[in-house]
Amino acid sequence: MLLALPTLVLLAGLLAYPLGRMLVLSFQDMELRHLFSGSTPPWAGLDNYTEILTDGEFWAVVRRTTIFTVVSVAVSVVLGLAVALLMLRVNRPVRLAMVISMLFVWAIPQLVSAQIFKWMVDADFGVVNHVIDQIPGVDFANHSWFADPTQGWIVITTLVVWAGVPFLAITLHAGLTQVPRDLLEAATVDGASGWQALRSITLPILKPLVVIVTTLSVIWNFGLFTQVWVVRDSKPEQDYQTLATYAFTQAFGRNNYSLGAAISVITVLLMLGVMAFYIRQMFRIGDVD
Amino acid sequence: MTHQTLKEEPVKRRIAVAAGLAAALLGTAACGGSDSGDDSSAALDGKGKTLKVWLMVDAQSSWKEIVDDANARFTAATGASVSVEYQQWANHLTKLDATLAGNDVPDVIELGNTEMPKYVFSGAFGELDKATFDNSANWLKGLSGPCELDGKTYCVPYYAGARVLIYRTDLFDASGVKPPTSYSELTAAADTLKAKNGSNNKFAAFYMPGAYWYAAMSWVYAEGGQIAKKDGDKWVGTLAEPTAQAGLTKWADVVKKYSSGDITKDENDQAAIFAQGQAAMFYGNGWEAGAAQEQRKDPNDPNSELVATKVKGKVASAPLPGIPSFLGSSNLGVASKSKNQALAAEWIKTFTDTKAQEALLGKGVLPNATNLLDKAATVKGNEATALAAKSSWFVPMAEKWADVEKAGVLQQMLRDIVTGKRSVADATMWADTEIAKILNG
């Protein structure tokens, strides 16, 4: 216990204190003048929570964020697994090239890649429209990718998946190398197809890892902020608000700091379910060891 | 509402009055300026100090040499150096809030006049001695109004802008079109230009981005509508009223019929898009005619040379007929947390003195005082802006108006209209509810 004390103090300082402040803030009514003067905002009780929970706009944002998370995580994990399986099949130099290029993708800061995507799909100056426009009979000059939210979200999801696949592929590839060769060979001898071997041998062995990377992806993608923010020019429209941008817009755009804090608290509560799943899985793996 | 007419009317009247007064006033104002400057600078010693100034990006792209000149004069007088940081309109308030919460704050801050009341009310700015600033007795009311609270002055008007029709003279000539003097001539001109250049699918007879709310609201006011009004002590959104809806429908027709490009964009890119040579007209601030013709070689380096764009020398401006202009302006204040209050006030004094204001007139903007307005109308390239300012409108004078802008209510409504997601009636109903919620909140 004594040995763990420094860690606990550090965790309390870095996590518990700001979380506690946010909780208190969500029950107050803090405005710009309190921020500038440093004075204590008045107590508001549950007002912020009632306002949010009875607001249809908030529930639309929750729904949108959830759909985005489910779709983007599913696509990322399937693609990541596919790339990982491909890495097993190719020869060494190709595998090395794949790892290096994926590390580059991973190394690019989100802000930078989002900005580049924004330029690429720009209606007036973007390269994507220019290239599509070259196809005979297709008029894509000045096509707006964000007028229709479905198209806009496809662009944003592509960006998130593109940035997310490297981590998944490299992690899952590491897991795949741990699948015993002789098991797969035995299955082949017994006449199992590649698909059967994948479903009955590889995936069950890989499952704990898949669960962990999926949970992590859910946690990350649920908090989507940077990509939407940059791509929508730091003022996302209603159709592009996620929980994170919505809380930010309320708190820092409109200076309803307490409302923003309350939205964040609700987000944390929504995430707790997923977190519990993740932590349980972590302990399970610990038990096996 | 009464406040609004109070803010607007004097501007119009004073332009007329100023036109009659001419040089005599200008002469005295100029003398007063140099006197006050000499007096106070003698008492200020800023050696070794650096003043941090936040100006908006317009100063960087369109009149950087005026900033440099003011800095040089300020440094010569006080010994303090100046570090100017140029801010983007998109995120400057968020950045400002975070900065003002701390202790290392900019000394001088520029804000738009619609943003100012909220900050003055929240105690962000220190009090200033109004009488020490050049032409302060003649400040335009619409500009200085947001600076005043309880009889005290918290900021200084810097410049005003009115929006004008900016057009391509060569394309107009090629199609045999003349600058329009009525709204029907405008649409006729757009039709002719569109027919003449129909083979180019990127061509826009009138470039009008779909989230350009200053433009859309101008059409609303043209039809006699308004954004919101005060009913008793409550604000009511009035965009769903028939006049406002008529204006929005007319505006949306311009977007759908004559514009091209991304209809979800706002007006931030319009000068750059116009500079590509694919549009015949756009509706912009007076100085955007200059920004469309010359751009910095390296956009990230404000000191890089100006290079001519494709449309250099082929651009002129005129008042947009039948459409009143939003009278926007920028104000300068001294942060209440600044440790260099006197120096900061002195810098503002230098930067808004008659010399600097007269230099600004050449940039397609309007000066901060009535006695300089008639001069603005005689500067080449500025006639259109000065004329456009004669018929103007302003946003509802509500303390929380800045939050309506921040929440992007009007932009959302306009995008919904131009993309067809909502009808004009539905979109305006929604916007009225949101506006009332924010202004009364």
XYZ file of C-alpha atoms in Angstrom:
730
model
C 0.000 0.000 0.000
C 2.747 2.433 0.953
C 4.636 1.683 -2.231
C 1.582 2.493 -4.322
C 1.123 5.833 -2.582
C 3.093 8.033 -5.055
C 1.094 6.569 -7.937
C -2.160 7.163 -6.125
C -1.240 10.763 -5.324
C -0.295 11.384 -8.947
C -3.514 9.814 -10.204
C -5.559 11.841 -7.745
C -3.871 15.041 -8.878
C -4.125 14.342 -12.572
C -7.519 12.649 -12.731
C -9.578 12.978 -9.592
C -9.070 16.708 -9.072
C -10.108 17.877 -12.574
C -12.951 15.349 -12.615
C -14.131 16.635 -9.250
C -13.940 20.240 -10.432
C -15.940 19.364 -13.517
C -18.578 17.654 -11.376
C -18.889 20.716 -9.142
C -18.970 23.014 -12.174
C -21.848 21.046 -13.663
C -23.985 21.985 -10.646
C -23.104 25.684 -10.877
C -23.928 28.429 -13.352
C -20.593 29.719 -14.568
C -20.368 32.535 -17.106
C -17.694 34.611 -18.788
C -17.415 37.174 -15.998
C -16.696 34.449 -13.418
C -13.940 33.193 -15.709
C -12.312 36.608 -16.059
C -12.627 37.651 -12.428
C -12.055 34.265 -10.820
C -15.135 34.666 -8.589
C -17.215 31.676 -7.524
C -20.233 31.020 -9.745
C -23.685 30.636 -8.134
C -25.114 27.190 -7.333
C -27.607 25.909 -9.884
C -28.546 22.501 -8.536
C -29.828 20.134 -11.201
C -30.846 22.902 -13.628
C -28.129 22.089 -16.162
C -29.011 18.402 -16.199
C -32.737 19.003 -16.629
C -32.015 21.422 -19.453
C -29.859 18.921 -21.310
C -31.916 15.802 -20.754
C -35.108 17.504 -21.952
C -33.411 18.939 -25.048
C -34.168 17.036 -28.268
C -31.006 18.408 -29.830
C -28.905 16.642 -27.188
C -30.505 13.264 -27.872
C -29.996 13.747 -31.620
C -26.301 14.312 -30.884
C -26.134 11.166 -28.713
C -27.782 9.137 -31.455
C -25.429 10.521 -34.126
C -22.325 9.900 -32.005
C -23.427 6.336 -31.272
C -24.138 5.500 -34.920
C -20.798 6.969 -35.975
C -18.999 4.958 -33.262
C -20.624 1.666 -34.213
C -20.010 2.098 -37.939
C -16.466 3.451 -37.678
C -15.343 0.829 -35.143
C -16.857 -2.053 -37.107
C -15.208 -0.921 -40.347
C -11.861 -0.223 -38.621
C -11.692 -3.580 -36.849
C -12.677 -5.611 -39.922
C -10.196 -3.707 -42.105
C -7.516 -3.918 -39.412
C -8.008 -7.680 -39.132
C -7.934 -8.060 -42.909
C -4.666 -6.142 -43.153
C -3.222 -8.172 -40.256
C -4.141 -11.445 -41.996
C -2.633 -10.150 -45.233
C 0.587 -9.341 -43.389
C 0.867 -13.004 -42.390
C 0.668 -14.125 -46.007
C 3.078 -11.715 -47.710
C 6.845 -12.075 -47.720
C 9.160 -10.170 -45.433
C 10.068 -7.102 -47.557
C 6.403 -6.454 -48.383
C 5.434 -6.869 -44.731
C 8.146 -4.428 -43.743
C 6.913 -1.914 -46.313
C 3.367 -2.298 -44.944
C 4.473 -1.789 -41.349
C 6.537 1.273 -42.228
C 3.796 2.947 -44.241
C 1.270 2.266 -41.490
C 3.628 3.688 -38.887
C 3.799 6.856 -40.979
C 0.014 7.111 -41.001
C 0.021 6.543 -37.266
C 2.697 9.156 -36.727
C 0.817 11.948 -38.505
C -0.909 14.156 -35.913
C -4.710 14.041 -36.203
C -4.825 17.780 -36.735
C -2.535 17.570 -39.741
C -4.244 14.637 -41.417
C -7.657 16.216 -40.845
C -6.492 19.463 -42.421
C -5.125 17.582 -45.429
C -8.415 15.689 -45.839
C -10.275 18.964 -45.615
C -8.231 20.411 -48.461
C -8.556 17.261 -50.538
C -12.358 17.313 -50.419
C -12.714 21.083 -50.692
C -15.375 21.893 -53.264
C -13.514 24.775 -54.851
C -9.838 23.843 -54.593
C -9.853 20.112 -53.713
C -8.012 17.362 -55.564
C -10.715 14.725 -55.030
C -13.297 16.620 -57.057
C -10.674 17.379 -59.681
C -9.774 13.715 -60.118
C -13.367 12.445 -60.165
C -14.209 15.194 -62.639
C -11.665 13.734 -65.091
C -13.868 10.664 -65.598
C -15.745 11.323 -68.853
C -19.383 12.157 -68.363
C -19.025 12.853 -64.642
C -19.518 16.408 -63.411
C -17.899 16.734 -60.016
C -16.520 20.243 -60.366
C -17.585 22.164 -57.249
C -19.340 19.147 -55.755
C -19.959 19.856 -52.092
C -19.147 16.874 -49.907
C -20.766 18.365 -46.858
C -24.101 19.631 -48.161
C -25.506 16.156 -47.586
C -24.620 14.962 -44.061
C -24.483 11.301 -45.156
C -21.722 12.094 -47.648
C -20.046 14.356 -45.124
C -20.024 11.620 -42.506
C -18.621 9.160 -45.040
C -15.683 11.535 -45.539
C -15.162 11.915 -41.781
C -15.535 8.162 -41.148
C -13.020 7.438 -43.912
C -10.552 9.772 -42.249
C -11.067 8.190 -38.815
C -10.842 4.649 -40.168
C -7.749 5.503 -42.226
C -6.036 6.841 -39.115
C -7.281 3.973 -36.913
C -6.387 0.955 -39.042
C -2.583 1.013 -38.481
C -2.870 0.530 -34.715
C -5.436 -2.240 -35.146
C -3.517 -4.006 -37.914
C -0.176 -3.952 -36.122
C -1.667 -5.049 -32.792
C -3.777 -7.802 -34.356
C -0.847 -8.968 -36.460
C 1.183 -9.357 -33.286
C -1.692 -11.410 -31.878
C -1.923 -13.546 -35.018
C 1.740 -14.541 -34.781
C 0.850 -16.162 -31.437
C -1.679 -18.526 -33.057
C 0.112 -21.898 -33.002
C 1.164 -22.957 -36.505
C 0.633 -26.676 -35.826
C -3.040 -26.112 -34.964
C -3.659 -24.437 -38.326
C -1.637 -27.093 -40.142
C -3.603 -29.858 -38.424
C -6.831 -28.171 -39.475
C -5.649 -27.992 -43.072
C -4.744 -31.693 -42.949
C -8.236 -32.408 -41.640
C -9.626 -30.655 -44.719
C -10.753 -27.376 -43.166
C -11.045 -24.461 -45.591
C -9.201 -21.200 -44.903
C -12.465 -19.595 -43.833
C -13.263 -22.459 -41.390
C -9.773 -22.332 -39.924
C -10.120 -18.583 -39.411
C -13.504 -18.911 -37.716
C -12.807 -21.955 -35.574
C -9.147 -21.539 -34.644
C -7.670 -18.097 -35.307
C -10.535 -15.924 -34.117
C -11.235 -17.761 -30.837
C -7.554 -17.507 -29.918
C -7.472 -13.873 -30.983
C -10.750 -13.008 -29.244
C -9.424 -11.409 -26.025
C -7.202 -9.116 -28.079
C -9.998 -8.260 -30.517
C -12.258 -7.400 -27.593
C -9.650 -5.085 -26.108
C -8.809 -3.228 -29.324
C -12.499 -2.937 -30.160
C -13.287 -1.482 -26.745
C -10.388 0.934 -27.067
C -11.595 1.990 -30.515
C -15.085 2.548 -29.137
C -13.711 4.757 -26.375
C -11.575 6.764 -28.808
C -14.138 7.142 -31.574
C -16.960 7.991 -29.179
C -14.936 11.034 -28.174
C -14.518 12.142 -31.806
C -13.565 15.801 -31.871
C -10.481 16.871 -33.841
C -11.477 15.462 -37.215
C -14.984 16.939 -37.250
C -13.733 20.202 -35.844
C -11.043 20.694 -38.467
C -13.016 19.381 -41.422
C -15.981 21.638 -40.563
C -13.763 24.693 -40.145
C -14.098 24.867 -36.330
C -17.818 25.586 -36.539
C -19.562 22.269 -37.136
C -23.195 22.520 -38.222
C -25.920 20.730 -36.283
C -25.651 17.691 -38.528
C -21.969 17.371 -37.659
C -22.095 17.847 -33.897
C -20.831 14.953 -31.778
C -21.007 14.751 -27.995
C -17.496 16.150 -27.694
C -17.991 19.077 -30.079
C -21.426 19.748 -28.619
C -20.009 20.022 -25.101
C -17.172 22.192 -26.395
C -19.483 24.499 -28.348
C -21.731 24.956 -25.323
C -18.853 25.518 -22.915
C -16.349 27.511 -24.913
C -18.319 28.784 -27.886
C -21.298 30.092 -25.994
C -19.599 30.384 -22.585
C -22.132 28.102 -20.893
C -19.301 26.463 -19.000
C -21.588 24.656 -16.574
C -23.818 23.265 -19.301
C -20.734 21.987 -21.113
C -19.498 20.375 -17.900
C -22.856 18.666 -17.372
C -22.773 17.294 -20.930
C -19.273 15.943 -20.268
C -20.426 14.282 -17.043
C -23.272 12.596 -18.908
C -20.809 11.498 -21.611
C -18.571 9.958 -18.962
C -21.542 8.093 -17.492
C -22.490 6.809 -20.962
C -18.917 5.629 -21.451
C -18.769 3.887 -18.080
C -20.618 0.875 -19.488
C -17.992 0.385 -22.175
C -15.183 1.053 -19.687
C -16.491 -1.590 -17.296
C -16.414 -4.095 -20.148
C -12.823 -3.151 -20.962
C -11.627 -3.333 -17.363
C -13.301 -6.707 -16.828
C -11.564 -8.051 -19.921
C -8.226 -6.712 -18.662
C -8.639 -8.531 -15.364
C -9.667 -11.700 -17.142
C -6.458 -11.671 -19.174
C -4.533 -11.000 -15.967
C -6.174 -14.065 -14.359
C -5.194 -16.301 -17.255
C -1.566 -15.287 -16.827
C -36.879 48.173 -31.993
C -35.874 51.648 -30.952
C -32.260 50.950 -30.149
C -31.650 49.799 -33.632
C -32.981 52.885 -35.326
C -31.047 54.980 -32.843
C -27.841 53.252 -33.858
C -28.497 53.454 -37.543
C -30.143 56.783 -38.132
C -27.358 59.066 -36.952
C -24.955 57.349 -39.324
C -27.082 58.183 -42.317
C -27.806 61.671 -41.135
C -24.239 62.329 -40.255
C -22.961 61.293 -43.637
C -25.167 63.990 -45.082
C -24.061 66.536 -42.510
C -20.436 65.643 -42.912
C -20.665 66.141 -46.639
C -21.437 69.793 -46.053
C -18.743 70.479 -43.511
C -15.718 69.433 -45.545
C -12.156 70.472 -44.930
C -12.495 72.839 -41.977
C -13.412 70.010 -39.611
C -10.721 67.753 -40.945
C -8.126 70.443 -40.391
C -8.985 70.984 -36.754
C -9.264 67.283 -36.094
C -5.813 66.681 -37.494
C -4.326 69.399 -35.270
C -6.051 68.029 -32.203
C -4.591 64.639 -32.999
C -0.981 65.631 -33.052
C -1.340 67.709 -29.881
C -2.811 64.996 -27.722
C -0.258 62.521 -29.037
C 2.672 64.699 -28.017
C 1.335 65.443 -24.537
C 0.803 61.935 -23.300
C 3.762 60.258 -24.976
C 6.142 62.552 -23.120
C 4.963 61.044 -19.850
C 5.221 57.434 -21.011
C 8.447 55.511 -20.934
C 8.078 52.089 -22.424
C 11.749 51.247 -22.895
C 12.339 47.504 -22.759
C 8.629 46.751 -22.757
C 6.806 44.884 -25.457
C 3.171 45.557 -26.128
C 1.152 42.567 -27.287
C -1.552 43.487 -29.795
C -4.226 41.175 -31.198
C -5.571 42.405 -34.504
C -7.858 40.576 -36.858
C -6.531 39.079 -40.072
C -8.031 41.826 -42.266
C -5.327 44.220 -41.096
C -2.710 41.698 -42.158
C -4.129 40.992 -45.586
C -5.239 44.491 -46.553
C -3.471 47.272 -44.614
C -0.418 45.868 -42.932
C 1.687 48.943 -43.819
C -0.659 51.135 -41.765
C -0.118 48.865 -38.765
C 3.636 48.969 -39.322
C 3.599 52.756 -39.613
C 1.617 53.130 -36.370
C 3.993 50.724 -34.625
C 7.008 52.707 -35.805
C 5.512 55.991 -34.617
C 4.528 54.427 -31.296
C 7.996 52.968 -30.746
C 9.633 56.292 -31.625
C 7.433 58.098 -29.099
C 7.521 55.655 -26.186
C 10.485 53.340 -26.731
C 8.281 50.282 -26.304
C 8.235 47.680 -29.023
C 5.061 46.132 -30.396
C 4.306 42.531 -31.220
C 1.199 42.159 -33.365
C -0.527 38.785 -33.562
C -3.123 38.417 -36.276
C -6.227 36.416 -35.356
C -8.708 34.477 -37.453
C -12.387 35.342 -37.164
C -13.316 31.658 -36.909
C -11.746 30.958 -33.521
C -10.581 34.233 -32.020
C -13.208 34.401 -29.253
C -12.469 30.912 -27.947
C -8.795 31.769 -27.927
C -9.495 35.103 -26.265
C -11.625 33.540 -23.482
C -8.904 31.045 -22.642
C -6.235 33.733 -22.702
C -8.172 36.216 -20.583
C -8.768 33.558 -17.933
C -5.018 33.516 -17.358
C -2.580 36.282 -16.526
C -0.426 36.582 -19.649
C -2.925 38.532 -21.712
C -2.661 40.637 -24.867
C -2.640 44.356 -24.036
C -4.740 45.505 -26.983
C -7.588 43.430 -28.410
C -9.682 43.962 -31.529
C -13.289 42.737 -31.498
C -16.199 43.095 -33.885
C -18.883 45.520 -32.716
C -21.440 42.717 -32.447
C -19.097 40.798 -30.126
C -18.162 43.710 -27.896
C -21.179 44.112 -25.536
C -20.768 40.665 -24.011
C -17.122 41.314 -23.189
C -17.639 44.823 -21.884
C -20.408 43.444 -19.663
C -18.143 40.616 -18.434
C -15.390 43.014 -17.394
C -12.815 42.020 -19.996
C -11.844 45.577 -20.864
C -10.371 48.427 -18.863
C -11.863 51.905 -18.817
C -10.456 54.454 -21.270
C -10.412 58.242 -21.216
C -12.539 58.962 -24.262
C -11.484 62.602 -24.639
C -7.846 61.701 -25.323
C -8.625 59.928 -28.613
C -8.665 61.714 -31.965
C -12.139 62.611 -33.259
C -13.782 60.944 -30.256
C -16.485 63.601 -30.176
C -17.506 62.545 -33.671
C -17.281 58.746 -33.373
C -19.953 56.914 -35.341
C -22.638 55.926 -32.834
C -23.136 52.469 -34.320
C -19.468 51.793 -33.669
C -18.955 53.382 -30.273
C -22.323 52.291 -28.835
C -21.133 48.791 -27.904
C -18.090 50.365 -26.168
C -20.123 52.260 -23.595
C -21.516 50.932 -20.348
C -22.941 53.076 -17.548
C -21.471 56.239 -19.087
C -17.945 54.858 -19.235
C -15.941 54.040 -22.363
C -14.264 50.660 -22.739
C -13.158 50.591 -26.353
C -12.316 52.728 -29.359
C -13.867 52.419 -32.828
C -11.243 51.374 -35.341
C -12.971 51.161 -38.697
C -16.296 50.295 -40.248
C -17.117 48.334 -43.305
C -20.048 48.238 -45.625
C -20.567 45.528 -48.190
C -20.628 46.277 -51.883
C -21.045 44.525 -55.185
C -17.597 43.595 -56.493
C -17.547 42.702 -60.163
C -15.325 41.862 -63.123
C -15.147 44.794 -65.505
C -13.831 42.661 -68.390
C -16.661 40.114 -68.132
C -19.222 42.912 -67.853
C -17.827 44.531 -71.012
C -17.683 41.249 -72.910
C -21.361 40.615 -72.163
C -22.363 44.216 -72.739
C -23.564 44.569 -69.150
C -23.408 47.774 -67.121
C -23.110 48.017 -63.313
C -26.725 47.582 -62.159
C -28.638 50.452 -60.578
C -31.701 48.463 -59.503
C -32.322 44.944 -58.280
C -34.039 43.918 -61.513
C -31.044 45.177 -63.492
C -28.864 43.068 -61.223
C -30.715 39.839 -61.946
C -30.910 40.753 -65.664
C -27.132 41.259 -65.682
C -26.647 37.920 -63.910
C -28.865 36.194 -66.478
C -26.895 37.679 -69.384
C -23.551 36.745 -67.816
C -24.773 33.246 -67.094
C -25.969 32.752 -70.676
C -22.733 34.107 -72.121
C -20.511 31.874 -69.951
C -22.824 28.866 -69.763
C -20.269 26.458 -71.231
C -18.099 26.693 -68.114
C -19.691 24.605 -65.349
C -17.540 26.279 -62.699
C -18.730 29.728 -63.704
C -20.744 31.757 -61.214
C -22.533 34.862 -62.465
C -22.907 35.892 -58.825
C -20.813 33.950 -56.311
C -22.889 33.622 -53.128
C -21.856 31.071 -50.481
C -24.812 29.429 -48.744
C -23.840 30.240 -45.165
C -23.170 33.951 -45.771
C -25.608 35.345 -43.220
C -24.562 39.002 -43.518
C -25.687 38.803 -47.147
C -28.876 36.829 -46.550
C -29.980 39.195 -43.769
C -29.382 42.152 -46.089
C -32.012 40.681 -48.407
C -34.282 40.251 -45.365
C -33.925 43.918 -44.391
C -34.383 44.925 -48.047
C -37.872 43.433 -47.949
C -38.615 45.215 -44.681
C -37.941 42.228 -42.442
C -35.647 41.947 -39.433
C -33.929 39.261 -37.372
C -35.524 39.772 -33.973
C -37.398 42.422 -32.053
C -37.988 43.202 -28.407
C -41.530 42.616 -27.264
C -41.838 44.001 -23.759
C -38.779 42.608 -22.007
C -38.594 39.467 -24.130
C -36.861 38.991 -27.463
C -38.853 37.473 -30.296
C -37.366 36.048 -33.492
C -39.029 37.601 -36.544
C -37.542 35.647 -39.423
C -40.727 33.669 -40.019
C -42.659 36.867 -40.724
C -43.726 37.151 -44.384
C -41.363 40.044 -45.212
C -38.327 38.208 -43.855
C -39.330 35.004 -45.623
C -39.724 36.910 -48.889
C -36.209 38.310 -48.512
C -34.745 34.883 -47.771
C -36.511 33.329 -50.745
C -35.124 36.033 -53.020
C -31.642 35.537 -51.607
C -31.803 31.744 -51.926
C -32.702 32.231 -55.608
C -29.382 34.026 -56.103
C -27.526 31.082 -54.551
C -29.405 28.497 -56.574
C -29.506 30.307 -59.917
C -26.266 32.247 -60.134
C -23.717 30.771 -57.744
C -21.496 27.736 -58.031
C -19.200 25.949 -55.639
C -19.716 24.605 -52.166
C -23.031 25.992 -50.936
C -22.199 25.012 -47.364
C -19.295 27.465 -47.190
C -19.432 30.843 -45.529
C -17.912 34.026 -46.908
C -14.358 33.536 -45.553
C -12.988 32.160 -48.830
C -14.888 34.344 -51.243
C -12.132 36.755 -52.275
C -9.778 33.828 -52.935
C -12.439 32.010 -54.940
C -13.219 35.157 -56.922
C -9.485 35.538 -57.591
C -9.532 32.248 -59.503
C -11.415 34.073 -62.246
C -14.520 31.869 -62.349
C -17.034 34.394 -61.028
C -18.375 37.652 -62.420
C -19.724 39.177 -59.187
C -19.652 38.747 -55.446
C -20.919 40.648 -52.428
C -18.069 41.603 -50.157
C -16.550 44.195 -47.890
C -15.073 47.137 -49.778
C -11.525 46.017 -49.098
C -12.120 42.535 -50.498
C -11.881 44.054 -53.992
C -8.211 44.609 -53.149
C -7.767 41.219 -51.478
C -9.114 39.515 -54.611
C -6.565 41.222 -56.833
C -3.423 40.826 -54.764
C -2.449 38.052 -52.406
C 0.624 37.339 -50.297
C 3.065 35.077 -52.101
C 3.390 33.005 -48.945
C 0.061 33.151 -47.074
C 1.851 32.209 -43.846
C 4.303 35.070 -44.089
C 2.682 38.497 -43.740
C 5.896 40.134 -44.956
C 6.112 38.244 -48.213
C 5.546 40.197 -51.406
C 2.116 40.781 -52.876
C 1.491 38.978 -56.107
C -1.197 39.824 -58.646
C -4.010 37.307 -59.089
C -5.699 36.368 -62.372
C -8.228 39.159 -61.958
C -5.808 41.989 -61.197
C -6.924 45.250 -62.787
C -10.276 43.821 -63.871
C -12.234 44.476 -60.681
C -14.502 47.337 -59.667
C -17.131 47.854 -56.996
C -20.528 49.491 -56.747
C -23.267 49.626 -54.119
C -25.527 46.585 -54.432
C -28.750 48.204 -55.648
C -31.831 47.803 -53.501
C -30.025 45.878 -50.768
C -29.028 47.638 -47.523
C -25.634 46.735 -46.115
C -24.715 45.424 -42.697
C -22.670 48.127 -40.963
C -19.981 46.078 -39.343
C -17.071 47.525 -37.479
C -14.137 46.662 -35.363
C -13.239 48.159 -32.017
C -10.051 48.181 -29.979
C -9.922 47.777 -26.222
C -7.309 47.457 -23.502
C -7.550 44.199 -21.567
C -8.439 44.885 -17.942
C -5.729 42.414 -16.943
C -3.060 44.152 -19.051
C -0.012 45.302 -17.103
C 0.633 48.088 -19.621
C -2.691 49.947 -19.520
C -1.266 53.395 -20.301
C 1.007 52.173 -23.074
C -1.811 50.119 -24.589
C -4.125 53.130 -24.609
C -1.337 55.140 -26.194
C -0.923 52.554 -28.956
C -4.647 52.646 -29.696
C -4.395 56.431 -29.786
C -1.656 56.210 -32.411
C -3.360 53.512 -34.430
C -6.711 55.347 -34.555
C -5.406 58.877 -35.005
C -6.403 60.989 -37.982
C -3.278 60.068 -39.935
C -3.923 56.333 -39.646
C -7.634 56.769 -40.313
C -6.938 58.741 -43.484
C -4.569 56.039 -44.661
C -7.327 53.462 -44.066
C -9.698 55.365 -46.348
C -7.646 54.203 -49.315
C -8.319 50.578 -48.381
C -12.040 50.489 -49.000
C -13.081 50.851 -45.376
C -14.978 53.568 -43.570
C -13.418 55.779 -40.891
C -14.520 55.801 -37.275
C -15.752 59.395 -37.166
C -18.372 61.448 -38.970
C -15.954 64.247 -39.803
C -13.891 61.812 -41.897
C -16.804 60.257 -43.747
C -17.157 62.788 -46.556
C -13.505 62.383 -47.282
C -14.034 58.615 -47.573
C -16.496 59.162 -50.408
C -13.920 61.110 -52.401
C -11.164 58.492 -52.184
C -10.906 56.476 -55.371
C -12.144 52.931 -54.857
C -14.026 53.890 -51.730
C -17.028 55.665 -53.255
C -19.057 52.464 -53.375
C -18.459 51.634 -49.701
C -19.312 55.133 -48.529
C -22.488 55.058 -50.612
C -23.408 51.584 -49.383
C -23.126 52.756 -45.773
C -25.920 55.244 -46.361
C -28.449 52.449 -46.371
C -27.502 50.043 -43.614
C -28.797 47.687 -40.943
C -27.431 46.309 -37.695
C -27.984 43.175 -35.628
C -30.399 43.253 -32.661
C -28.758 45.154 -29.804
C -29.054 42.335 -27.281
C -26.374 41.482 -24.744
C -26.392 37.838 -25.837
C -26.419 38.493 -29.585
C -22.832 37.216 -29.884
C -24.085 33.806 -28.703
C -26.500 33.618 -31.622
C -23.524 34.106 -33.917
C -21.486 31.591 -31.944
C -24.208 28.977 -32.069
C -24.338 29.441 -35.853
C -28.144 29.623 -35.814
C -28.435 31.795 -38.918
C -25.834 29.784 -40.850
C -27.659 26.562 -40.006
C -30.955 28.052 -41.154
C -29.407 29.232 -44.434
C -27.709 25.914 -45.133
C -30.981 24.123 -44.505
C -32.696 26.446 -46.976
C -30.132 26.266 -49.784
C -29.611 22.510 -49.508
C -33.374 21.991 -49.470
C -33.323 20.199 -46.120
C -36.003 22.522 -44.786
C -38.400 24.884 -46.495
C -37.968 28.616 -45.895
C -41.021 28.530 -43.612
C -39.766 25.605 -41.510
C -36.183 26.860 -41.328
C -37.233 30.334 -40.204
C -39.627 28.914 -37.593
C -36.779 26.856 -36.186
C -34.380 29.827 -36.217
C -36.892 32.094 -34.449
C -37.237 29.576 -31.620
C -33.474 29.210 -31.253
C -32.829 32.961 -31.377
C -35.473 33.673 -28.740
C -34.072 30.899 -26.550
C -30.552 32.334 -26.702
C -31.390 36.041 -26.424
C -33.743 35.479 -23.469
C -31.568 32.773 -21.870
